[in-house]
Tab-separated table of C-alpha atoms and ligand atoms in Angstrom:
chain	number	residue	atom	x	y	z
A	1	UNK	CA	0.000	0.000	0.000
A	2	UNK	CA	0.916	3.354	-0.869
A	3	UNK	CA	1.851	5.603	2.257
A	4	UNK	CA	0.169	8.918	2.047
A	5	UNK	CA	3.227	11.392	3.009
A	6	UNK	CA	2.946	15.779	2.775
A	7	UNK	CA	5.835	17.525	1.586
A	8	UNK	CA	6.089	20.883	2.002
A	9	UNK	CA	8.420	23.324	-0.677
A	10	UNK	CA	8.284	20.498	-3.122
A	11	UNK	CA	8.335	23.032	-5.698
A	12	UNK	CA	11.933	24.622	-4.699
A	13	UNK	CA	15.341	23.778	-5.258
A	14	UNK	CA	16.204	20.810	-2.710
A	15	UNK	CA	12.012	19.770	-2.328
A	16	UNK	CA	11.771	18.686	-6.021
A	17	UNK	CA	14.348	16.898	-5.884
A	18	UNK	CA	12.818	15.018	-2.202
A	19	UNK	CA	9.072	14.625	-4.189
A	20	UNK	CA	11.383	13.383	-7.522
A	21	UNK	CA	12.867	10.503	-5.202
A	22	UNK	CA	9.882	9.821	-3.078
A	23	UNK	CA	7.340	8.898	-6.584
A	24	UNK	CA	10.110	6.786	-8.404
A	25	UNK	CA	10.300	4.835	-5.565
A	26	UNK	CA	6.910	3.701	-6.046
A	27	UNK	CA	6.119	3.488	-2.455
A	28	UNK	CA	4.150	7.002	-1.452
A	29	UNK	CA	1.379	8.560	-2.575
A	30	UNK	CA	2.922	12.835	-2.890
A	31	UNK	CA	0.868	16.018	-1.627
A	32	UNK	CA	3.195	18.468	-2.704
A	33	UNK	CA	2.274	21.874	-0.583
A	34	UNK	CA	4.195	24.867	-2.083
A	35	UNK	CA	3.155	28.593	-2.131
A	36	UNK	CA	5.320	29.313	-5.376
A	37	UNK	CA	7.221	32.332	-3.731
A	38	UNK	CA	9.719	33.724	-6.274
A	39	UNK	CA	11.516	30.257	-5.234
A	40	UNK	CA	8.954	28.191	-6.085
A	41	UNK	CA	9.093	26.501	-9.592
A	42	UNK	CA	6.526	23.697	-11.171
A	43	UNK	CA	9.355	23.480	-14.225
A	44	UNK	CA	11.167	21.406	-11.878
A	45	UNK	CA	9.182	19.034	-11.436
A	46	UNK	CA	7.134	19.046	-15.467
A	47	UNK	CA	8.794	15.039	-15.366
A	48	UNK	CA	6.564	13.884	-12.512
A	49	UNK	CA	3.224	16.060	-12.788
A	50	UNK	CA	1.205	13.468	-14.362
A	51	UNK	CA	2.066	10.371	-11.928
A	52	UNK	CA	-1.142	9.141	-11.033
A	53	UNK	CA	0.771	9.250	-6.738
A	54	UNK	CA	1.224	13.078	-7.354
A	55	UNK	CA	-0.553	16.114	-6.647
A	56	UNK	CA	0.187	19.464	-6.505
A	57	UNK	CA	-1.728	21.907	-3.530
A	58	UNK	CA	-0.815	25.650	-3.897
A	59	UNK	CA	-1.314	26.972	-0.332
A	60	UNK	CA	0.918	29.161	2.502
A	61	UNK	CA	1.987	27.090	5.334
A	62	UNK	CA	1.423	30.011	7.864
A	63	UNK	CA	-2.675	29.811	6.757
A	64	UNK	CA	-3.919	28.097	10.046
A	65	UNK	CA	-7.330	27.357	8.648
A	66	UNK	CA	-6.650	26.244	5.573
A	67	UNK	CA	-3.374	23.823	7.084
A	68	UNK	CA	-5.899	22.291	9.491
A	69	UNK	CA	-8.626	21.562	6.707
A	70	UNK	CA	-6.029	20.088	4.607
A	71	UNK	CA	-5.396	17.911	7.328
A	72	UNK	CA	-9.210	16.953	7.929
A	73	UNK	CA	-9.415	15.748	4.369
A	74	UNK	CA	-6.063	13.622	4.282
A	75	UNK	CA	-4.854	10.911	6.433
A	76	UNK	CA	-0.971	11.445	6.507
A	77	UNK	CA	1.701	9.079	7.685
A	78	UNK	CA	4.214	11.376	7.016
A	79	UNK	CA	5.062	15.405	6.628
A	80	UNK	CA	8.404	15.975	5.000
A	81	UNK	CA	8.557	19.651	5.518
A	82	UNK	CA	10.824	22.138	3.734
A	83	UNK	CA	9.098	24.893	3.044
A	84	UNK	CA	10.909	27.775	4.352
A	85	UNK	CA	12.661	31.252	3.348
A	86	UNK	CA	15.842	29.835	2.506
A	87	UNK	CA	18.547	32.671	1.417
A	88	UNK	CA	20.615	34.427	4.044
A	89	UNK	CA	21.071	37.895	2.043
A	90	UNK	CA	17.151	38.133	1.749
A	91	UNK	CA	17.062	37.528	5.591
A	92	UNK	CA	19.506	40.329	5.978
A	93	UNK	CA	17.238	42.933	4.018
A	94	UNK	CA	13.804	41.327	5.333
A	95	UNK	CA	14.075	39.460	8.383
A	96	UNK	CA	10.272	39.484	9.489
A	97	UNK	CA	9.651	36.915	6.261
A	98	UNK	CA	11.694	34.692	7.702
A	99	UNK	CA	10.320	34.710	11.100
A	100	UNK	CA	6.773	34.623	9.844
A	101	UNK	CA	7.377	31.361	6.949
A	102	UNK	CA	10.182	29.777	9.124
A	103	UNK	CA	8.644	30.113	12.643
A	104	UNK	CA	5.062	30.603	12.427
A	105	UNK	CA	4.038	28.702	9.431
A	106	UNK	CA	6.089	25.263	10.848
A	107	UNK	CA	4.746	25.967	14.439
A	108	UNK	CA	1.454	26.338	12.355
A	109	UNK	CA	2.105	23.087	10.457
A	110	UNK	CA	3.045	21.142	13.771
A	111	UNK	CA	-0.222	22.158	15.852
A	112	UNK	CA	-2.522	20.795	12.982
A	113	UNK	CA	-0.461	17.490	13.302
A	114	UNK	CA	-0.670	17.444	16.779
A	115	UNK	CA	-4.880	17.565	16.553
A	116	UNK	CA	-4.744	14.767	13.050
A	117	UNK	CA	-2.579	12.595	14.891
A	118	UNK	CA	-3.992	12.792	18.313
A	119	UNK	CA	-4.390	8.427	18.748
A	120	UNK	CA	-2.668	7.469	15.368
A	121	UNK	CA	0.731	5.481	15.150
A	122	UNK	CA	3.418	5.425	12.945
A	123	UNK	CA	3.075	8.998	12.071
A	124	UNK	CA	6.284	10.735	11.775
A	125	UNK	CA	7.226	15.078	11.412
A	126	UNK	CA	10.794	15.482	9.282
A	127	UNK	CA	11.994	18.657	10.008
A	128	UNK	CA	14.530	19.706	7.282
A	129	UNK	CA	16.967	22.016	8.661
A	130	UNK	CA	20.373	23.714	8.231
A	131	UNK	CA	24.024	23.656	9.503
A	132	UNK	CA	23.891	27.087	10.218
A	133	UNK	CA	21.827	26.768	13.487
A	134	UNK	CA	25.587	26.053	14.837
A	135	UNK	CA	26.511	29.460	14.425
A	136	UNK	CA	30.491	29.956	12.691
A	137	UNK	CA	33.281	27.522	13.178
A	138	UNK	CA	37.246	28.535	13.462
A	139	UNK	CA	39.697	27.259	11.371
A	140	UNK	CA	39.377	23.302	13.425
A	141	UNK	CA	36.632	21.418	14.122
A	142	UNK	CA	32.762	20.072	12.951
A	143	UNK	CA	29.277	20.511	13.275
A	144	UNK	CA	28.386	17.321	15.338
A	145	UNK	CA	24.640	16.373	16.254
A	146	UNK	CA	25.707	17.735	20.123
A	147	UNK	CA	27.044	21.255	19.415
A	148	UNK	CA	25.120	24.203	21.068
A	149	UNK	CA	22.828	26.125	18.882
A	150	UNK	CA	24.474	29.476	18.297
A	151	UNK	CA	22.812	31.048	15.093
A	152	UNK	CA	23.905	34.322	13.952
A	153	UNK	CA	22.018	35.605	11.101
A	154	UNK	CA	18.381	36.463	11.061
A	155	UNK	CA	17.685	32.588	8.748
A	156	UNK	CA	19.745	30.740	10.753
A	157	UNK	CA	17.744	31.986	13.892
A	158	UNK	CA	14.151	31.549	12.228
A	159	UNK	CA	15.826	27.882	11.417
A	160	UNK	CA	17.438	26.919	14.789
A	161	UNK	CA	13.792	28.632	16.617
A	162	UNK	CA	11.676	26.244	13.974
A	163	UNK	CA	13.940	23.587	15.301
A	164	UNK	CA	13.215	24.380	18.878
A	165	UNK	CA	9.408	24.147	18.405
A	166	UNK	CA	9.192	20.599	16.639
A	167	UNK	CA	11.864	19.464	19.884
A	168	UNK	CA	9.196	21.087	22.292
A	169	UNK	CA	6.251	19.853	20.331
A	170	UNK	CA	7.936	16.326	20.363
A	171	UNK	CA	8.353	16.277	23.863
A	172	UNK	CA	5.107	18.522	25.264
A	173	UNK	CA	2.793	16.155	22.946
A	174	UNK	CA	4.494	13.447	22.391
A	175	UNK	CA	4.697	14.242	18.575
A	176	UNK	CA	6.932	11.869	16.901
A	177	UNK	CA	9.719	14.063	14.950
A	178	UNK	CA	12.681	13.687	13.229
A	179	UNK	CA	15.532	16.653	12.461
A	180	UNK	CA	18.391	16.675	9.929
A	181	UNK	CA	20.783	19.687	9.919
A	182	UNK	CA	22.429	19.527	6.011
A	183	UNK	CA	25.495	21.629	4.422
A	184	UNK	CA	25.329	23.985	1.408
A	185	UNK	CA	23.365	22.419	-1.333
A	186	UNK	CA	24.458	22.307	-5.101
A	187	UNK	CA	22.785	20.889	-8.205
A	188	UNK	CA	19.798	21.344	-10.729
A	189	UNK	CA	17.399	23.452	-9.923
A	190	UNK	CA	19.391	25.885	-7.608
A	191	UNK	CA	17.885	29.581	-7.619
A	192	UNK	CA	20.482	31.659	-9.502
A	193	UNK	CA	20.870	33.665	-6.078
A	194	UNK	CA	22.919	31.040	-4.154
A	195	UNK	CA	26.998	31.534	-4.950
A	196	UNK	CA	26.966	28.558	-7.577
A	197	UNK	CA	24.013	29.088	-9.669
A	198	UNK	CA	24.719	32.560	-9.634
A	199	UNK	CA	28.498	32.628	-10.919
A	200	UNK	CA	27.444	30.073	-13.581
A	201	UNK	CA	25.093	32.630	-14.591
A	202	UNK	CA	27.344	35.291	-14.777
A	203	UNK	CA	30.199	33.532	-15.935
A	204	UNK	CA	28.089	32.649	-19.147
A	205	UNK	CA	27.163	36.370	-19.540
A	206	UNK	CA	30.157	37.584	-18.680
A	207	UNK	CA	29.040	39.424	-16.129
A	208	UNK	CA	31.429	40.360	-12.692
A	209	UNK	CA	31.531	37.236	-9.722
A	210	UNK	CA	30.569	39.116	-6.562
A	211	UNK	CA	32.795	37.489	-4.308
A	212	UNK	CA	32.230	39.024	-0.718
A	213	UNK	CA	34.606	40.199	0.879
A	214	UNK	CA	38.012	38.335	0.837
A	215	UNK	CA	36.334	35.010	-0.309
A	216	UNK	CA	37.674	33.226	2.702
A	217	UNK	CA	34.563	32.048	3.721
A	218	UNK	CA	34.396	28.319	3.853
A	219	UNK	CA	31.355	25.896	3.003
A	220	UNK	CA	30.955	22.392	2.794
A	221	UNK	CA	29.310	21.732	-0.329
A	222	UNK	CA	27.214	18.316	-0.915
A	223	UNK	CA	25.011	17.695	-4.075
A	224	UNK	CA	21.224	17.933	-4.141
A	225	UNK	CA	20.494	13.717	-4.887
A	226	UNK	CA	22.461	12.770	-2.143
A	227	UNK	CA	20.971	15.142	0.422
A	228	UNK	CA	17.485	13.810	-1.151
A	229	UNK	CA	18.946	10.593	-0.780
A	230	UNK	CA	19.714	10.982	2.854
A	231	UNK	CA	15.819	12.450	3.306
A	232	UNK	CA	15.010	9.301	2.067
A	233	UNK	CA	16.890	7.102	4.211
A	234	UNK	CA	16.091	9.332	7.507
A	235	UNK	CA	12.373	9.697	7.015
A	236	UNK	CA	11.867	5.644	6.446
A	237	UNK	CA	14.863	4.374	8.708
A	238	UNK	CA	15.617	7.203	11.474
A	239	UNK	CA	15.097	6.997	14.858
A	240	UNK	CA	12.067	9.736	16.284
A	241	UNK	CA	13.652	12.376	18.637
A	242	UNK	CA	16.523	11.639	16.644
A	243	UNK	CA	18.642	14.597	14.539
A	244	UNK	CA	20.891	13.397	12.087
A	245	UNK	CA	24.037	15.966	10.305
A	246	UNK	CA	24.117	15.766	6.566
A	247	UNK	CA	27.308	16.963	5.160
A	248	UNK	CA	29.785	16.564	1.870
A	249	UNK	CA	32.949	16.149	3.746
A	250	UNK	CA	33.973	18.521	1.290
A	251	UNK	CA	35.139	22.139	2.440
A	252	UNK	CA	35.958	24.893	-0.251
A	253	UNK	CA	37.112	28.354	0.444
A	254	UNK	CA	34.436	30.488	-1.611
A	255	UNK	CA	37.345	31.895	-3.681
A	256	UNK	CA	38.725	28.390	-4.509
A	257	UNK	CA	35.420	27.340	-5.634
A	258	UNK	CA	35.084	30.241	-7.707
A	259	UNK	CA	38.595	29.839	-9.558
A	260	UNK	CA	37.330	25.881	-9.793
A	261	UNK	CA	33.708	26.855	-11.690
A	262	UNK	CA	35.517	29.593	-13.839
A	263	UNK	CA	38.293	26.723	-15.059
A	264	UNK	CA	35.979	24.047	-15.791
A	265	UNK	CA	33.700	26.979	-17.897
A	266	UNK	CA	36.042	28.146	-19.605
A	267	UNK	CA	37.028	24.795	-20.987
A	268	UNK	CA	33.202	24.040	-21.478
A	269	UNK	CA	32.942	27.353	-23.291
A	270	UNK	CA	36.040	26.798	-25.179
A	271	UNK	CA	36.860	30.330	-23.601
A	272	UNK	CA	40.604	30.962	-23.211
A	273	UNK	CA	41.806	29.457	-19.753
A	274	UNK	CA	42.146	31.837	-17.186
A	275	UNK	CA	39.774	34.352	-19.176
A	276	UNK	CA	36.393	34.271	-16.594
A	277	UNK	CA	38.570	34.535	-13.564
A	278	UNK	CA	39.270	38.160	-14.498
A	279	UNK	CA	35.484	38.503	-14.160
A	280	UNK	CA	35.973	38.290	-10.067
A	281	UNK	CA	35.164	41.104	-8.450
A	282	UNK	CA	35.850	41.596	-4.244
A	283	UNK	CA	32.638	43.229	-2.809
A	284	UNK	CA	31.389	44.367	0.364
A	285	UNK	CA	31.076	41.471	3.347
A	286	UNK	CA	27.926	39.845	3.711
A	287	UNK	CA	26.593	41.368	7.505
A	288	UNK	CA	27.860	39.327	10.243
A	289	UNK	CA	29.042	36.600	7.843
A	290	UNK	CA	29.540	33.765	9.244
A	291	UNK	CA	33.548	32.192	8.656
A	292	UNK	CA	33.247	28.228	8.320
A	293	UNK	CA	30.639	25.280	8.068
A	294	UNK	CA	32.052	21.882	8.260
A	295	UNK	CA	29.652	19.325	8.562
A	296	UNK	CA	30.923	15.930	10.992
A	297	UNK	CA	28.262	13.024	9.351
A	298	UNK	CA	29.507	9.947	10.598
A	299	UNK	CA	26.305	9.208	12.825
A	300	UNK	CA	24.427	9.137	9.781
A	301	UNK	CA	27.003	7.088	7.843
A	302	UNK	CA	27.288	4.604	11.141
A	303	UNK	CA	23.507	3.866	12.253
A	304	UNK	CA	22.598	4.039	8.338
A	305	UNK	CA	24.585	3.850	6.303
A	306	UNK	CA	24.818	6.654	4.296
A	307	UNK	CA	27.693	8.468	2.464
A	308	UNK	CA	27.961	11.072	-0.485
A	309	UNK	CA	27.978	9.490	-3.706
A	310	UNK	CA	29.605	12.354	-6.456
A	311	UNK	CA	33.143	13.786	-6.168
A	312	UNK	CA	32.686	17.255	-6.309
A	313	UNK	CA	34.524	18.528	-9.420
A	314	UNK	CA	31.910	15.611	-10.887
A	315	UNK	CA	29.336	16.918	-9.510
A	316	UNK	CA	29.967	20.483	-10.564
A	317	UNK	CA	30.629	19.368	-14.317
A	318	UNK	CA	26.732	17.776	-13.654
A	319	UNK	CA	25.627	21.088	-12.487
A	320	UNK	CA	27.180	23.260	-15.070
A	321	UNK	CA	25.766	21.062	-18.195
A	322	UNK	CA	22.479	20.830	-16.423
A	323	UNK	CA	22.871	24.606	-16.767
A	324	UNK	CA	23.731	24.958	-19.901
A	325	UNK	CA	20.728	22.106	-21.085
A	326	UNK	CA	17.990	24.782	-19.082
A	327	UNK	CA	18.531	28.046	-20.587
A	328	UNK	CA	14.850	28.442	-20.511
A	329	UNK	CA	14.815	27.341	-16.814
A	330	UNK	CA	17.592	30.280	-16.287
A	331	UNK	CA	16.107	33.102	-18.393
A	332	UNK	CA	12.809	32.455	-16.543
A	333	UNK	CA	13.350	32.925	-12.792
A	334	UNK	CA	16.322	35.220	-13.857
A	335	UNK	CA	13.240	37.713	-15.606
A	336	UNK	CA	10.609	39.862	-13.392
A	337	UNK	CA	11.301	40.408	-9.944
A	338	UNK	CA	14.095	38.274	-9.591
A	339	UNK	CA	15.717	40.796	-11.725
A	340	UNK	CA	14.734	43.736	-9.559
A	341	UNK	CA	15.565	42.463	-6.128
A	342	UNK	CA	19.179	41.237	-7.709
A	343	UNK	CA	19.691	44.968	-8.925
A	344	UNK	CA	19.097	46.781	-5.653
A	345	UNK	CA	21.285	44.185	-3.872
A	346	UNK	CA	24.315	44.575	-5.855
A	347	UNK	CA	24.200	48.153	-6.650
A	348	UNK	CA	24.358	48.747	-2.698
A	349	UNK	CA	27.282	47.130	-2.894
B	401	NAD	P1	14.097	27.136	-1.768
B	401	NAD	O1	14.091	28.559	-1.372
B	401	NAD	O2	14.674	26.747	-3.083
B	401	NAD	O3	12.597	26.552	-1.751
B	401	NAD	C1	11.689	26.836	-0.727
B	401	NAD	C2	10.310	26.416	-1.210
B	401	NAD	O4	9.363	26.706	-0.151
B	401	NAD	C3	9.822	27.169	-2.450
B	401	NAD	O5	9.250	26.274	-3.374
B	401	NAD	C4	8.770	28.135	-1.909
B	401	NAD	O6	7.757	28.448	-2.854
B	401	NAD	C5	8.236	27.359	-0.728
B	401	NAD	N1	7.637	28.223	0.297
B	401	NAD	C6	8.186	29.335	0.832
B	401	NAD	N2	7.328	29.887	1.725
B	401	NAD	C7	6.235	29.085	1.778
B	401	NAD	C8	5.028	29.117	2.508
B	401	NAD	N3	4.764	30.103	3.383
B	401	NAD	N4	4.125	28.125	2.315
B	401	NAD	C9	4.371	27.117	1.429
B	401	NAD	N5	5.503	27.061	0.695
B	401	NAD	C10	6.430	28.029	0.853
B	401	NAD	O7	14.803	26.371	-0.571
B	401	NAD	P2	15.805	25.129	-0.596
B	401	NAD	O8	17.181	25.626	-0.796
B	401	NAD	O9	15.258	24.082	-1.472
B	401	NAD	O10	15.678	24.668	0.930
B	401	NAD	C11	14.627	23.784	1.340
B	401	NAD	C12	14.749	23.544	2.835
B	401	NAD	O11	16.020	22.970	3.117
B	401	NAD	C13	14.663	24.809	3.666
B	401	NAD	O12	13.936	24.517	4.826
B	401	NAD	C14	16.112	25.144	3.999
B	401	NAD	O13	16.203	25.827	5.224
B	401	NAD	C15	16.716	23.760	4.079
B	401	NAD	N6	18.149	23.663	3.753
B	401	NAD	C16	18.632	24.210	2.588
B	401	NAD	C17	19.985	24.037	2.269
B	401	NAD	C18	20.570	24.584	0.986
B	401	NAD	O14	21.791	24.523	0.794
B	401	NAD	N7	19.771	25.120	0.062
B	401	NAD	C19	20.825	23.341	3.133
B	401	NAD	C20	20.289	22.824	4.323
B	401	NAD	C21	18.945	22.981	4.613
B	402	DAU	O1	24.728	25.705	5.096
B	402	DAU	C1	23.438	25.495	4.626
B	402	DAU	C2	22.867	26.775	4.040
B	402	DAU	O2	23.577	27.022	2.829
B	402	DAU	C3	21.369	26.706	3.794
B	402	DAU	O3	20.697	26.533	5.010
B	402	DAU	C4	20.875	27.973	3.087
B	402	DAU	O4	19.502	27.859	2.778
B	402	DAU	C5	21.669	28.130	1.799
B	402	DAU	O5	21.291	29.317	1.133
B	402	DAU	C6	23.177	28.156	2.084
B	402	DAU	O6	23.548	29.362	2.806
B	402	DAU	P1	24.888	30.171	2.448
B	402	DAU	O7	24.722	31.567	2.892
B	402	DAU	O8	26.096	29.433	2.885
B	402	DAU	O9	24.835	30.065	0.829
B	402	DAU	P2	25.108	31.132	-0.327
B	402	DAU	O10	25.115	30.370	-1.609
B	402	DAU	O11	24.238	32.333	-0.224
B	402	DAU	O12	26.606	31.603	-0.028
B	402	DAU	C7	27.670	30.677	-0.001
B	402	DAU	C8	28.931	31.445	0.343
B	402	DAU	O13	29.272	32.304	-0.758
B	402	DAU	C9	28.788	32.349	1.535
B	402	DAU	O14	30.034	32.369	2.244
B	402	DAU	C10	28.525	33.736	0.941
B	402	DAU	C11	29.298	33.684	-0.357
B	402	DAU	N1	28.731	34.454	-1.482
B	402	DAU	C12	27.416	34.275	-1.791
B	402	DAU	C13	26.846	34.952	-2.831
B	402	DAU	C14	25.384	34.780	-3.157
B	402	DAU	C15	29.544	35.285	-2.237
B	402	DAU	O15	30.763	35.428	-1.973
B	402	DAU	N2	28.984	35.957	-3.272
B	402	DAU	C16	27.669	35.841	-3.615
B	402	DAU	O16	27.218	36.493	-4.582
């Protein structure tokens, strides 16, 4: 039988790729719940839309009523929930989104399970969530499941306070929950705001690479299948109360990364080596930017088995011609008010 599971933000970069997973396995019957902010795109999931197990719900998370109604009418086993305000900068220039989609629309999404599930087993809440909830590392050390919350930047606060509420709902209601914490996400279907969409973009238009500041910022990059692949694994194997750390084992100094995407362009382009690096361009600090993410997985590699499955320089050659097969994809979200919000950032710069 087919388990009836919600996913929430199926429509955005790492949630299509989740929903993707979850129908070809055959096993689960897909709501997909997405609001289709600027983030939001049904293009990336065109393959799927038919499936007889899919179905897409537009809807806002933080909408109480319509949440619990949705809720009344299905019988879920499982919420998978990503929906969220997901880029740092944006949280910078608008923090009260984030509070109201990170905060109140999961709190709002966890008291309507509490009432569906009230006398129902096997249930389970995912909570998808971030690194960044453990604030900045120094040059040493990793992100384990046990390190202190410590989140610095308006995001990673909404993130590490929606992580709070599913821990207190879990234990004030007994609400059966599960948490994963994942690195910096790269693949298909990445908005061209994050630092690798974006410098693919530009480095095929020629356009300057905003680096900020000295480009010694370090992230730990992991592609978009395996972190869906993880989901996976969590959501049908994990342990409830549990929180699991998903991570690349694969640091990169920002600046590194960038020389690494302009070299493997250029040879894509047929551009002279050397020729898109001159694009770079040092600009003002990100606010309060944090120094280092390092991810330490080996829980989730020793209770389940899990590891990353692309080398990164493969995976970024994946990305790149995934790119470069989706112009359409790019000049769309890259149009209308993507456009606009993209302008005023950088030219306050
Ligand atoms: P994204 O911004 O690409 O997609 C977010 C999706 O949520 C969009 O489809 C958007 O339309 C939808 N959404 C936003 N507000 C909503 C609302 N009020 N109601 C319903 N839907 C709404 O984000 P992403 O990068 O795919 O991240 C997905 C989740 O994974 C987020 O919770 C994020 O915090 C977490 N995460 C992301 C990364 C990363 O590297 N991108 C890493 C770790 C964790
Ligand atoms: O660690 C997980 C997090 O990774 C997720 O929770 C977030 O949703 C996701 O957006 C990502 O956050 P980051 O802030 O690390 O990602 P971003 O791609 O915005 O930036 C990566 C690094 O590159 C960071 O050090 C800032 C820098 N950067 C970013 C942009 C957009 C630049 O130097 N120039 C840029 O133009």
């Amino acid at each position: 039988m087919h388990k009836n599971v919600l996913i929430t933000g199926g429509a955005g970069f790492i949630g299509s790729h989740v929903v993707r997973r979850f129908i070809k396995s055959g096993n689960y019957q897909i709501v997909n719940l997405d609001k289709l902010t600027y983030a939001g795109n049904l293009e990336n999931l065109r393959d799927i839309e038919n499936d007889p197990n899919y179905e897409f719900i537009k809807g806002d998370i933080c909408d109480f009523d319509f949440i619990n109604e949705l809720f009344k009418k299905h019988d879920f086993h499982g919420v998978i929930h990503l929906a969220a305000e997901s880029h740092v900068d944006r949280s910078i220039t608008n923090p009260m989104e984030f509070i109201q989609t990170n905060v109140v629309g999961t709190v709002s999404l966890l008291n309507a399970v509490k009432e569906a599930w009230k006398g129902k087993e096997n249930r389970r809440f995912y909570h998808v969530s971030t690194d960044e909830v453990y604030g900045s590392l120094g040059e040493e050390g990793l992100f384990k499941e046990i390190t202190p919350y410590d989140p610095k930047s308006p995001y990673s606060a909404s993130k590490a306070s929606s992580d709070h509420f599913v821990r207190a709902y879990g234990n004030t209601y007994d609400l059966p929950y599960v948490i994963s914490n994942c690195s910096n996400n790269y693949g298909p279907n990445h908005f061209p705001e994050k630092l690798i969409p974006l410098m693919i973009h530009n480095i095929r238009n020629k356009k300057p690479l905003p680096v900020y500041g000295k480009g010694e910022n370090v992230r730990d990059w992991l592609y978009v299948e395996d972190h869906a692949r993880a989901i996976e694994l969590i959501f049908e194997k994990g342990k409830n109360g549990e929180t699991y750390n998903i991570g690349g084992f694969n640091e990169w100094k920002n600046i590194d990364l960038v020389h690494l995407l302009c070299d493997i362009m250029d040879r894509k382009l047929g551009n002279e080596q050397g020729s898109s690096r001159e694009l770079i361009t040092f600009v003002k600090d990100r606010a309060g930017h944090d120094l280092r993410y390092a991810i330490d997985a080996s829980k989730l590699n020793e209770e389940l088995g899990w590891e990353p499955s692309l080398q990164f320089k493969e995976g970024l050659e994946k990305t790149v011609d995934w790119f470069f097969n989706n112009e359409q994809w790019l000049n769309d979200v890259t149009s209308g008010d993507y456009m606009k919000y993209y302008d005023e950032h950088y030219t306050n710069r």
